[in-house]
Short mmCIF file of C-alpha atoms in Angstrom, two decimals:
data_model
loop_
_atom_site.label_atom_id
_atom_site.label_comp_id
_atom_site.label_asym_id
_atom_site.label_seq_id
_atom_site.Cartn_x
_atom_site.Cartn_y
_atom_site.Cartn_z
CA MET A 1 85.74 -5.27 -199.86
CA GLY A 2 83.87 -6.39 -196.81
CA ASN A 3 82.83 -4.06 -193.92
CA PHE A 4 82.84 -4.77 -190.15
CA CYS A 5 81.73 -2.79 -187.06
CA ILE A 6 83.40 -2.43 -183.68
CA GLY A 7 81.12 -1.83 -180.67
CA SER A 8 81.44 1.26 -178.52
CA THR A 9 82.31 -0.84 -175.47
CA SER A 10 84.95 -3.52 -175.08
CA LEU A 11 84.11 -7.17 -174.51
CA PRO A 12 85.09 -7.15 -170.78
CA ASP A 13 82.79 -4.17 -170.19
CA GLN A 14 79.91 -5.95 -171.91
CA ILE A 15 80.43 -9.03 -169.74
CA HIS A 16 80.51 -6.86 -166.61
CA GLU A 17 77.26 -5.10 -167.58
CA ARG A 18 75.52 -8.43 -168.23
CA MET A 19 76.62 -9.79 -164.85
CA ALA A 20 75.45 -6.62 -163.10
CA SER A 21 72.09 -6.86 -164.88
CA ARG A 22 71.70 -10.48 -163.78
CA HIS A 23 72.48 -9.55 -160.15
CA ILE A 24 69.87 -6.78 -160.27
CA GLN A 25 67.24 -9.09 -161.74
CA ALA A 26 68.01 -11.74 -159.11
CA TYR A 27 67.73 -9.15 -156.32
CA ILE A 28 64.37 -7.94 -157.65
CA LYS A 29 63.02 -11.51 -157.77
CA ASP A 30 64.23 -12.24 -154.21
CA HIS A 31 62.68 -8.99 -152.99
CA GLU A 32 59.35 -9.85 -154.65
CA LYS A 33 59.37 -13.29 -153.02
CA GLN A 34 60.11 -11.73 -149.64
CA GLN A 35 57.21 -9.29 -150.06
CA GLU A 36 54.91 -12.20 -150.89
CA ARG A 37 55.86 -13.87 -147.60
CA GLU A 38 55.31 -10.72 -145.53
CA LYS A 39 51.94 -10.32 -143.85
CA TRP A 40 50.46 -6.93 -143.04
CA LEU A 41 48.45 -6.71 -139.85
CA LEU A 42 46.08 -3.82 -139.15
CA LEU A 43 45.01 -3.48 -135.52
CA LEU A 44 41.85 -1.53 -134.87
CA GLY A 45 40.71 -0.53 -131.42
CA THR A 46 39.66 2.30 -129.18
CA GLY A 47 42.08 4.38 -127.17
CA SER A 48 44.01 2.45 -124.49
CA SER A 49 42.90 -0.89 -125.92
CA GLY A 50 46.53 -2.06 -126.01
CA LYS A 51 47.56 -1.76 -129.66
CA SER A 52 50.93 -0.11 -129.00
CA THR A 53 51.50 -2.27 -125.92
CA LEU A 54 51.10 -5.41 -128.04
CA PHE A 55 53.88 -4.31 -130.38
CA LYS A 56 56.12 -3.43 -127.43
CA GLU A 57 55.63 -6.95 -126.08
CA LEU A 58 56.36 -8.47 -129.50
CA ARG A 59 59.62 -6.51 -129.65
CA LEU A 60 60.70 -7.91 -126.28
CA ILE A 61 59.71 -11.46 -127.27
CA ASP A 62 61.77 -11.07 -130.45
CA GLY A 63 64.81 -10.12 -128.37
CA HIS A 64 64.88 -6.39 -129.13
CA ARG A 65 65.76 -3.95 -126.35
CA PHE A 66 64.43 -0.47 -125.81
CA GLN A 67 66.99 2.17 -126.75
CA ASP A 68 68.04 4.89 -124.28
CA ARG A 69 66.15 7.55 -126.26
CA GLU A 70 62.98 5.45 -125.97
CA LYS A 71 63.49 5.03 -122.22
CA ILE A 72 63.96 8.78 -121.78
CA LYS A 73 60.79 9.44 -123.79
CA HIS A 74 58.80 7.01 -121.64
CA LYS A 75 60.26 8.50 -118.46
CA GLN A 76 58.90 11.91 -119.49
CA ILE A 77 55.48 10.41 -120.30
CA ILE A 78 55.33 8.55 -116.98
CA ARG A 79 56.12 11.68 -114.97
CA LYS A 80 53.66 13.82 -116.93
CA ASN A 81 50.89 11.26 -116.45
CA MET A 82 51.57 10.94 -112.73
CA LEU A 83 51.51 14.69 -112.19
CA ASN A 84 48.49 15.43 -114.39
CA HIS A 85 46.35 12.64 -112.98
CA THR A 86 47.28 13.55 -109.40
CA LEU A 87 46.18 17.13 -110.13
CA PHE A 88 42.89 15.87 -111.53
CA LEU A 89 42.32 13.64 -108.51
CA LEU A 90 42.87 16.65 -106.26
CA ALA A 91 40.73 18.84 -108.51
CA GLY A 92 37.54 16.99 -107.82
CA ARG A 93 38.27 15.75 -104.32
CA THR A 94 39.70 18.56 -102.19
CA LYS A 95 37.50 20.53 -99.85
CA THR A 96 38.86 23.87 -101.04
CA LEU A 97 38.72 23.35 -104.78
CA GLY A 98 39.71 26.93 -105.54
CA LEU A 99 43.33 25.81 -104.98
CA ILE A 100 43.47 24.27 -108.45
CA SER A 101 40.84 26.39 -110.17
CA ASN A 102 43.52 28.34 -112.03
CA LEU A 103 44.55 25.13 -113.78
CA PHE A 104 41.17 25.03 -115.48
CA LYS A 105 40.84 28.82 -115.84
CA LYS A 106 37.62 28.78 -113.85
CA LYS A 107 36.24 30.80 -111.00
CA LYS A 108 36.84 29.74 -107.42
CA LYS A 109 35.21 26.50 -106.25
CA LYS A 110 33.54 25.72 -109.54
CA ASN A 111 34.24 22.01 -109.17
CA GLN A 112 32.73 22.00 -105.69
CA LYS A 113 29.38 21.48 -107.43
CA LEU A 114 30.37 17.82 -107.62
CA TYR A 115 29.91 17.65 -103.87
CA GLU A 116 26.99 20.00 -103.64
CA GLY A 117 25.08 17.77 -106.04
CA ASN A 118 25.54 14.63 -103.93
CA PRO A 119 27.64 15.20 -100.77
CA GLN A 120 26.87 11.78 -99.29
CA LYS A 121 28.10 9.98 -102.40
CA TYR A 122 31.41 11.87 -102.55
CA GLU A 123 32.11 12.22 -98.81
CA ASP A 124 34.57 9.29 -98.76
CA CYS A 125 36.53 10.92 -101.58
CA ARG A 126 36.97 14.30 -99.92
CA VAL A 127 40.49 15.29 -98.87
CA ASP A 128 40.66 17.42 -95.74
CA VAL A 129 42.93 20.33 -96.67
CA GLU A 130 42.71 21.71 -93.14
CA ASP A 131 45.45 19.20 -92.34
CA LYS A 132 48.80 21.06 -92.58
CA GLU A 133 50.79 18.03 -93.72
CA ILE A 134 48.30 17.33 -96.50
CA MET A 135 48.32 20.98 -97.54
CA THR A 136 52.13 21.06 -97.65
CA ASN A 137 52.24 18.11 -100.03
CA ILE A 138 49.43 19.51 -102.18
CA ASP A 139 51.39 22.76 -102.50
CA VAL A 140 54.43 20.82 -103.72
CA VAL A 141 52.36 19.10 -106.42
CA LEU A 142 50.75 22.38 -107.46
CA SER A 143 54.18 24.00 -107.83
CA PHE A 144 54.84 21.58 -110.73
CA SER A 145 51.54 22.29 -112.50
CA LYS A 146 53.30 23.89 -115.50
CA GLU A 147 56.19 21.42 -115.69
CA ASP A 148 56.42 19.23 -118.81
CA PHE A 149 59.57 17.26 -117.76
CA ASP A 150 61.03 17.61 -121.27
CA ASN A 151 64.37 18.92 -119.98
CA GLU A 152 65.44 17.12 -116.84
CA ASP A 153 68.60 19.22 -116.45
CA GLU A 154 66.45 22.27 -115.72
CA ILE A 155 64.67 20.58 -112.80
CA ASP A 156 66.30 20.86 -109.39
CA GLU A 157 67.10 17.39 -108.04
CA VAL A 158 65.94 18.15 -104.49
CA ARG A 159 62.73 19.71 -105.76
CA LEU A 160 62.05 16.68 -107.97
CA GLU A 161 62.51 14.34 -105.01
CA LYS A 162 60.06 16.45 -102.99
CA LEU A 163 57.50 15.93 -105.73
CA GLY A 164 57.98 12.17 -105.51
CA ASN A 165 57.55 12.25 -101.74
CA ALA A 166 54.43 14.42 -102.05
CA ILE A 167 52.73 12.22 -104.66
CA GLU A 168 53.51 9.04 -102.75
CA PHE A 169 52.23 10.61 -99.51
CA LEU A 170 48.99 11.75 -101.15
CA TRP A 171 48.55 8.28 -102.60
CA THR A 172 48.55 6.84 -99.07
CA LEU A 173 45.42 8.86 -98.27
CA TYR A 174 42.23 6.82 -98.38
CA PRO A 175 40.19 9.51 -100.22
CA ILE A 176 42.69 9.60 -103.10
CA LYS A 177 42.81 5.81 -103.46
CA HIS A 178 39.06 5.56 -103.13
CA THR A 179 38.58 8.20 -105.81
CA LEU A 180 40.85 6.49 -108.32
CA ARG A 181 39.36 3.07 -107.72
CA GLN A 182 35.88 4.49 -107.97
CA ARG A 183 36.75 6.05 -111.34
CA THR A 184 38.56 3.02 -112.80
CA GLY A 185 36.89 0.04 -111.12
CA TYR A 186 39.65 -2.47 -110.39
CA THR A 187 37.43 -5.30 -109.22
CA ASP A 188 35.89 -7.00 -112.24
CA GLU A 189 37.47 -6.80 -115.70
CA SER A 190 34.19 -7.14 -117.63
CA GLU A 191 32.54 -4.50 -115.48
CA LYS A 192 35.50 -2.18 -116.07
CA VAL A 193 35.09 -2.51 -119.84
CA LYS A 194 31.36 -1.82 -119.57
CA LYS A 195 31.99 1.28 -117.45
CA LYS A 196 34.54 2.63 -119.94
CA LYS A 197 32.14 2.18 -122.86
CA LYS A 198 29.34 3.80 -120.90
CA LYS A 199 31.52 6.79 -119.95
CA ARG A 200 32.65 7.29 -123.55
CA LYS A 201 29.06 7.16 -124.77
CA GLU A 202 27.93 9.64 -122.12
CA PHE A 203 30.83 11.96 -122.87
CA LEU A 204 30.13 11.98 -126.62
CA SER A 205 26.46 12.66 -126.02
CA LEU A 206 27.39 15.55 -123.75
CA LEU A 207 29.67 17.05 -126.36
CA ILE A 208 26.92 17.19 -128.96
CA SER A 209 24.21 18.09 -126.51
CA SER A 210 22.89 21.62 -126.40
CA ASN A 211 22.87 21.35 -122.61
CA ILE A 212 26.57 22.24 -122.52
CA ARG A 213 26.39 25.95 -123.10
CA LYS A 214 29.23 28.35 -123.58
CA GLY A 215 30.49 29.41 -120.17
CA GLU A 216 29.00 26.40 -118.36
CA ASP A 217 31.09 24.52 -115.81
CA ARG A 218 33.16 22.62 -118.37
CA ALA A 219 35.92 21.83 -115.87
CA ALA A 220 33.52 19.79 -113.75
CA CYS A 221 32.14 18.13 -116.87
CA ILE A 222 35.64 17.13 -118.02
CA TYR A 223 36.48 15.79 -114.56
CA ARG A 224 33.39 13.60 -114.38
CA HIS A 225 34.44 11.92 -117.62
CA ARG A 226 38.17 12.01 -117.07
CA TYR A 227 39.92 8.82 -118.12
CA PHE A 228 42.41 7.40 -115.63
CA PRO A 229 44.86 4.77 -116.99
CA ASP A 230 44.44 1.30 -115.55
CA ASN A 231 48.13 1.21 -114.56
CA LEU A 232 48.21 4.57 -112.79
CA GLU A 233 48.25 2.91 -109.36
CA HIS A 234 51.43 1.04 -110.30
CA PHE A 235 53.29 4.33 -110.80
CA LEU A 236 51.75 6.33 -107.95
CA GLN A 237 52.83 3.82 -105.34
CA LYS A 238 56.47 4.06 -106.51
CA ALA A 239 56.58 7.85 -107.00
CA LYS A 240 59.70 8.25 -104.82
CA GLN A 241 61.61 5.89 -107.09
CA ILE A 242 60.43 7.60 -110.29
CA MET A 243 61.00 11.21 -109.24
CA VAL A 244 64.78 11.00 -109.00
CA GLN A 245 67.20 12.11 -111.70
CA ASP A 246 68.86 8.73 -112.24
CA TYR A 247 65.54 6.91 -112.70
CA MET A 248 65.25 4.95 -115.92
CA PRO A 249 62.10 2.91 -116.65
CA ASP A 250 62.52 -0.84 -116.96
CA ASN A 251 60.63 -3.04 -119.42
CA ASP A 252 57.71 -3.45 -117.04
CA ASP A 253 57.33 0.32 -116.60
CA ILE A 254 57.50 0.88 -120.35
CA LEU A 255 54.84 -1.75 -121.03
CA ARG A 256 52.59 -0.16 -118.42
CA THR A 257 53.04 3.36 -119.83
CA ARG A 258 49.93 4.80 -121.43
CA ASN A 259 50.24 7.45 -124.11
CA GLU A 260 47.95 8.36 -126.98
CA THR A 261 49.36 7.21 -130.33
CA ASN A 262 48.58 9.51 -133.25
CA GLY A 263 49.10 8.34 -136.82
CA ILE A 264 51.46 5.51 -137.73
CA GLU A 265 54.54 4.75 -135.67
CA GLU A 266 57.36 2.34 -136.41
CA LEU A 267 57.84 0.05 -133.43
#
């Protein structure tokens, strides 16, 4: 008598499994072909060379818009940069430098050595704090020295607007403008690149040099080699517009925003 076997699965189930297997194999092949067409691009460059900015521009060209969370993040960065760089400009350029000495945890008038070393060179950059209007606006800026702008709801609207007025007023002063332009060099692009490379080289040599001793005037050293973003002027001259609660950066502001990128970010 003959024998026969019956499979554990029915014929319709076997057909379904084969079709599913074919779909999976086809998907894998399509995915492999897609990976072969993809090109990986590694951008190498120094800080502020424009790597992240390039990808932002590519996103806009491709029709993508910045999400609200991205705009809020850039708004915080813009405000932080404006405040911090204004404080640094005042740090090395006011006559009574002890006003901001607590920001660097140094003794009174430590940074005044910048002027004592070469008063003629830095005379055009000196802000006269004997002027009451100037002092009032400096006090407003200093009152925000510990603000990180991470939670806008905690910042008083009127107080925020006063900060915008103060920064924009200080930016109208010739010594402040002269200081920033002296540090960044807006005139010639090639000269600006050369100056940046020279400053980086000098700064690195200072860091490894035994001349910088523990307890030396590090605040003045940091100021002399402080990097100011090339687009800082763009934001300082519109401080009143930025320091209001309903401000939201547009595409131009986002592209001009400078922030250090650490690691790998998906853009």
